[in-house]
JSON list of C-alpha atoms in Angstrom, two decimals:
[
{"chain": "A", "resi": 1, "resn": "MET", "atom": "CA", "xyz": [16.66, 10.15, 29.87]},
{"chain": "A", "resi": 2, "resn": "GLY", "atom": "CA", "xyz": [15.76, 7.59, 27.25]},
{"chain": "A", "resi": 3, "resn": "ARG", "atom": "CA", "xyz": [12.78, 7.57, 24.94]},
{"chain": "A", "resi": 4, "resn": "THR", "atom": "CA", "xyz": [9.68, 5.82, 26.21]},
{"chain": "A", "resi": 5, "resn": "VAL", "atom": "CA", "xyz": [7.99, 5.74, 22.80]},
{"chain": "A", "resi": 6, "resn": "PRO", "atom": "CA", "xyz": [9.84, 4.05, 19.94]},
{"chain": "A", "resi": 7, "resn": "THR", "atom": "CA", "xyz": [10.36, 6.04, 16.76]},
{"chain": "A", "resi": 8, "resn": "PHE", "atom": "CA", "xyz": [8.49, 4.97, 13.66]},
{"chain": "A", "resi": 9, "resn": "VAL", "atom": "CA", "xyz": [11.75, 3.77, 12.11]},
{"chain": "A", "resi": 10, "resn": "GLN", "atom": "CA", "xyz": [12.18, 1.48, 15.11]},
{"chain": "A", "resi": 11, "resn": "LEU", "atom": "CA", "xyz": [8.60, 0.26, 14.64]},
{"chain": "A", "resi": 12, "resn": "ILE", "atom": "CA", "xyz": [9.36, -0.55, 11.00]},
{"chain": "A", "resi": 13, "resn": "GLU", "atom": "CA", "xyz": [12.39, -2.56, 12.12]},
{"chain": "A", "resi": 14, "resn": "GLN", "atom": "CA", "xyz": [10.23, -4.40, 14.67]},
{"chain": "A", "resi": 15, "resn": "ALA", "atom": "CA", "xyz": [7.65, -5.19, 11.98]},
{"chain": "A", "resi": 16, "resn": "MET", "atom": "CA", "xyz": [10.39, -6.50, 9.69]},
{"chain": "A", "resi": 17, "resn": "ALA", "atom": "CA", "xyz": [11.67, -8.70, 12.52]},
{"chain": "A", "resi": 18, "resn": "HIS", "atom": "CA", "xyz": [8.12, -9.94, 13.15]},
{"chain": "A", "resi": 19, "resn": "TRP", "atom": "CA", "xyz": [7.77, -10.95, 9.48]},
{"chain": "A", "resi": 20, "resn": "LEU", "atom": "CA", "xyz": [11.23, -12.52, 9.24]},
{"chain": "A", "resi": 21, "resn": "LYS", "atom": "CA", "xyz": [9.91, -16.09, 8.96]},
{"chain": "A", "resi": 22, "resn": "PHE", "atom": "CA", "xyz": [7.60, -14.98, 6.15]},
{"chain": "A", "resi": 23, "resn": "ARG", "atom": "CA", "xyz": [10.54, -13.37, 4.37]},
{"chain": "A", "resi": 24, "resn": "ARG", "atom": "CA", "xyz": [12.67, -16.50, 4.70]},
{"chain": "A", "resi": 25, "resn": "ALA", "atom": "CA", "xyz": [9.86, -18.59, 3.22]},
{"chain": "A", "resi": 26, "resn": "LEU", "atom": "CA", "xyz": [9.77, -16.40, 0.10]},
{"chain": "A", "resi": 27, "resn": "ARG", "atom": "CA", "xyz": [11.72, -17.28, -2.99]},
{"chain": "A", "resi": 28, "resn": "ARG", "atom": "CA", "xyz": [15.08, -15.52, -3.15]},
{"chain": "A", "resi": 29, "resn": "GLU", "atom": "CA", "xyz": [13.93, -13.18, -5.94]},
{"chain": "A", "resi": 30, "resn": "ASP", "atom": "CA", "xyz": [10.86, -12.19, -3.89]},
{"chain": "A", "resi": 31, "resn": "GLN", "atom": "CA", "xyz": [12.93, -11.47, -0.78]},
{"chain": "A", "resi": 32, "resn": "GLN", "atom": "CA", "xyz": [14.52, -8.47, -2.48]},
{"chain": "A", "resi": 33, "resn": "TYR", "atom": "CA", "xyz": [11.05, -7.02, -3.15]},
{"chain": "A", "resi": 34, "resn": "PHE", "atom": "CA", "xyz": [10.04, -7.61, 0.45]},
{"chain": "A", "resi": 35, "resn": "ASP", "atom": "CA", "xyz": [13.11, -5.68, 1.60]},
{"chain": "A", "resi": 36, "resn": "LYS", "atom": "CA", "xyz": [12.47, -2.94, -0.95]},
{"chain": "A", "resi": 37, "resn": "ILE", "atom": "CA", "xyz": [8.90, -2.45, 0.26]},
{"chain": "A", "resi": 38, "resn": "PHE", "atom": "CA", "xyz": [10.01, -1.94, 3.85]},
{"chain": "A", "resi": 39, "resn": "ARG", "atom": "CA", "xyz": [12.80, 0.43, 2.78]},
{"chain": "A", "resi": 40, "resn": "ARG", "atom": "CA", "xyz": [10.29, 2.54, 0.87]},
{"chain": "A", "resi": 41, "resn": "VAL", "atom": "CA", "xyz": [7.98, 2.72, 3.90]},
{"chain": "A", "resi": 42, "resn": "ARG", "atom": "CA", "xyz": [10.60, 4.91, 5.56]},
{"chain": "A", "resi": 43, "resn": "TRP", "atom": "CA", "xyz": [9.73, 7.68, 3.10]},
{"chain": "A", "resi": 44, "resn": "TYR", "atom": "CA", "xyz": [6.43, 8.09, 4.95]},
{"chain": "A", "resi": 45, "resn": "THR", "atom": "CA", "xyz": [7.77, 8.20, 8.51]},
{"chain": "A", "resi": 46, "resn": "GLN", "atom": "CA", "xyz": [6.68, 11.81, 9.04]},
{"chain": "A", "resi": 47, "resn": "ALA", "atom": "CA", "xyz": [3.05, 11.09, 8.19]},
{"chain": "A", "resi": 48, "resn": "ALA", "atom": "CA", "xyz": [3.03, 7.86, 10.19]},
{"chain": "A", "resi": 49, "resn": "THR", "atom": "CA", "xyz": [4.60, 9.57, 13.19]},
{"chain": "A", "resi": 50, "resn": "TYR", "atom": "CA", "xyz": [2.04, 12.37, 12.95]},
{"chain": "A", "resi": 51, "resn": "GLN", "atom": "CA", "xyz": [-0.76, 9.78, 12.87]},
{"chain": "A", "resi": 52, "resn": "CYS", "atom": "CA", "xyz": [0.61, 8.27, 16.10]},
{"chain": "A", "resi": 53, "resn": "ASN", "atom": "CA", "xyz": [-1.58, 5.19, 15.83]},
{"chain": "A", "resi": 54, "resn": "ASP", "atom": "CA", "xyz": [-1.70, 2.37, 18.36]},
{"chain": "A", "resi": 55, "resn": "SER", "atom": "CA", "xyz": [-1.21, -0.08, 15.51]},
{"chain": "A", "resi": 56, "resn": "PRO", "atom": "CA", "xyz": [1.91, 0.85, 13.54]},
{"chain": "A", "resi": 57, "resn": "MET", "atom": "CA", "xyz": [1.25, -1.96, 11.05]},
{"chain": "A", "resi": 58, "resn": "GLU", "atom": "CA", "xyz": [-1.75, 0.00, 9.76]},
{"chain": "A", "resi": 59, "resn": "ALA", "atom": "CA", "xyz": [0.50, 2.97, 8.99]},
{"chain": "A", "resi": 60, "resn": "ILE", "atom": "CA", "xyz": [3.06, 0.65, 7.39]},
{"chain": "A", "resi": 61, "resn": "LEU", "atom": "CA", "xyz": [0.44, -0.98, 5.16]},
{"chain": "A", "resi": 62, "resn": "LEU", "atom": "CA", "xyz": [-1.07, 2.37, 4.19]},
{"chain": "A", "resi": 63, "resn": "SER", "atom": "CA", "xyz": [2.42, 3.66, 3.37]},
{"chain": "A", "resi": 64, "resn": "ILE", "atom": "CA", "xyz": [3.00, 0.62, 1.16]},
{"chain": "A", "resi": 65, "resn": "ALA", "atom": "CA", "xyz": [-0.34, 1.11, -0.60]},
{"chain": "A", "resi": 66, "resn": "LEU", "atom": "CA", "xyz": [0.31, 4.83, -1.12]},
{"chain": "A", "resi": 67, "resn": "ASP", "atom": "CA", "xyz": [3.78, 4.17, -2.52]},
{"chain": "A", "resi": 68, "resn": "GLN", "atom": "CA", "xyz": [2.46, 1.49, -4.88]},
{"chain": "A", "resi": 69, "resn": "GLU", "atom": "CA", "xyz": [-0.30, 3.81, -6.10]},
{"chain": "A", "resi": 70, "resn": "LYS", "atom": "CA", "xyz": [2.19, 6.61, -6.76]},
{"chain": "A", "resi": 71, "resn": "ARG", "atom": "CA", "xyz": [4.50, 4.28, -8.66]},
{"chain": "A", "resi": 72, "resn": "LEU", "atom": "CA", "xyz": [1.64, 2.83, -10.72]},
{"chain": "A", "resi": 73, "resn": "ASP", "atom": "CA", "xyz": [0.38, 6.32, -11.57]},
{"chain": "A", "resi": 74, "resn": "SER", "atom": "CA", "xyz": [3.87, 7.34, -12.65]},
{"chain": "A", "resi": 75, "resn": "LEU", "atom": "CA", "xyz": [4.14, 4.32, -14.96]},
{"chain": "A", "resi": 76, "resn": "GLU", "atom": "CA", "xyz": [0.71, 4.95, -16.45]},
{"chain": "A", "resi": 77, "resn": "ARG", "atom": "CA", "xyz": [1.57, 8.60, -17.13]},
{"chain": "A", "resi": 78, "resn": "ALA", "atom": "CA", "xyz": [4.90, 7.68, -18.70]},
{"chain": "A", "resi": 79, "resn": "ALA", "atom": "CA", "xyz": [3.22, 5.12, -20.95]},
{"chain": "A", "resi": 80, "resn": "GLY", "atom": "CA", "xyz": [0.52, 7.65, -21.87]},
{"chain": "A", "resi": 81, "resn": "GLN", "atom": "CA", "xyz": [3.11, 10.30, -22.77]},
{"chain": "A", "resi": 82, "resn": "ALA", "atom": "CA", "xyz": [4.92, 7.79, -24.92]},
{"chain": "A", "resi": 83, "resn": "GLY", "atom": "CA", "xyz": [1.68, 7.28, -26.83]},
{"chain": "A", "resi": 84, "resn": "GLN", "atom": "CA", "xyz": [1.26, 3.74, -25.65]},
{"chain": "A", "resi": 85, "resn": "LYS", "atom": "CA", "xyz": [-2.01, 2.34, -24.48]},
{"chain": "A", "resi": 86, "resn": "VAL", "atom": "CA", "xyz": [-1.60, 0.74, -21.07]},
{"chain": "A", "resi": 87, "resn": "GLU", "atom": "CA", "xyz": [-2.97, -2.77, -21.11]},
{"chain": "A", "resi": 88, "resn": "PHE", "atom": "CA", "xyz": [-2.56, -5.39, -18.45]},
{"chain": "A", "resi": 89, "resn": "ARG", "atom": "CA", "xyz": [-2.32, -8.99, -19.39]},
{"chain": "A", "resi": 90, "resn": "GLU", "atom": "CA", "xyz": [-4.76, -11.32, -17.76]},
{"chain": "A", "resi": 91, "resn": "THR", "atom": "CA", "xyz": [-3.39, -13.28, -14.88]},
{"chain": "A", "resi": 92, "resn": "ALA", "atom": "CA", "xyz": [-5.24, -16.20, -13.36]},
{"chain": "A", "resi": 93, "resn": "GLY", "atom": "CA", "xyz": [-7.61, -14.97, -10.67]},
{"chain": "A", "resi": 94, "resn": "MET", "atom": "CA", "xyz": [-6.97, -11.26, -11.19]},
{"chain": "A", "resi": 95, "resn": "ASP", "atom": "CA", "xyz": [-9.42, -8.74, -12.55]},
{"chain": "A", "resi": 96, "resn": "PHE", "atom": "CA", "xyz": [-7.78, -5.68, -14.13]},
{"chain": "A", "resi": 97, "resn": "ARG", "atom": "CA", "xyz": [-10.96, -3.79, -15.02]},
{"chain": "A", "resi": 98, "resn": "SER", "atom": "CA", "xyz": [-10.97, -0.18, -13.88]},
{"chain": "A", "resi": 99, "resn": "LEU", "atom": "CA", "xyz": [-13.06, 0.76, -10.90]},
{"chain": "A", "resi": 100, "resn": "PRO", "atom": "CA", "xyz": [-15.94, 3.15, -11.59]},
{"chain": "A", "resi": 101, "resn": "GLU", "atom": "CA", "xyz": [-15.37, 6.77, -10.69]},
{"chain": "A", "resi": 102, "resn": "CYS", "atom": "CA", "xyz": [-17.33, 7.89, -7.64]},
{"chain": "A", "resi": 103, "resn": "THR", "atom": "CA", "xyz": [-19.89, 10.63, -8.02]},
{"chain": "A", "resi": 104, "resn": "GLY", "atom": "CA", "xyz": [-21.25, 12.56, -5.10]},
{"chain": "A", "resi": 105, "resn": "ASP", "atom": "CA", "xyz": [-20.58, 11.66, -1.51]},
{"chain": "A", "resi": 106, "resn": "GLU", "atom": "CA", "xyz": [-17.99, 8.89, -1.64]},
{"chain": "A", "resi": 107, "resn": "ALA", "atom": "CA", "xyz": [-18.76, 7.77, 1.90]},
{"chain": "A", "resi": 108, "resn": "VAL", "atom": "CA", "xyz": [-22.22, 6.58, 0.88]},
{"chain": "A", "resi": 109, "resn": "ASP", "atom": "CA", "xyz": [-21.71, 6.10, -2.85]},
{"chain": "A", "resi": 110, "resn": "ASP", "atom": "CA", "xyz": [-21.09, 2.37, -2.59]},
{"chain": "A", "resi": 111, "resn": "HIS", "atom": "CA", "xyz": [-24.74, 1.36, -2.89]},
{"chain": "A", "resi": 112, "resn": "ALA", "atom": "CA", "xyz": [-27.65, 2.47, -5.00]},
{"chain": "A", "resi": 113, "resn": "GLU", "atom": "CA", "xyz": [-30.34, 4.38, -3.16]},
{"chain": "A", "resi": 114, "resn": "PRO", "atom": "CA", "xyz": [-33.99, 4.11, -4.07]},
{"chain": "A", "resi": 115, "resn": "ASP", "atom": "CA", "xyz": [-35.56, 7.04, -5.91]},
{"chain": "A", "resi": 116, "resn": "THR", "atom": "CA", "xyz": [-38.15, 7.54, -3.20]},
{"chain": "A", "resi": 117, "resn": "PRO", "atom": "CA", "xyz": [-37.58, 7.15, 0.50]},
{"chain": "A", "resi": 118, "resn": "PRO", "atom": "CA", "xyz": [-39.44, 4.32, 2.20]},
{"chain": "A", "resi": 119, "resn": "SER", "atom": "CA", "xyz": [-42.75, 5.34, 3.74]},
{"chain": "A", "resi": 120, "resn": "ASP", "atom": "CA", "xyz": [-43.52, 4.62, 7.36]}
]
């Protein structure tokens, strides 16, 4: 009997095929990065398969974000160990300021609460 549910690797291949026109529209030097991103997504197939989501693109995008965060952290640590201060050059339209660290319950920490609750 054959599989009725595609594997996550097959879903990655389907997503790449879906975005093929986008890839072709990229500059040649950017196409290699596009391919590299999708190759690196395969490192997270176990977690994505375990998630078993109806929308595999969500798992693909989260895998990409996780991989980018790990790589950025690795570069920052390497620069810090080399005694270099990590500074990002300003690029038009991009803000490189650090995000504030969350304190308390992160789920509700995105807005300031009044000191006293409203009275009824």
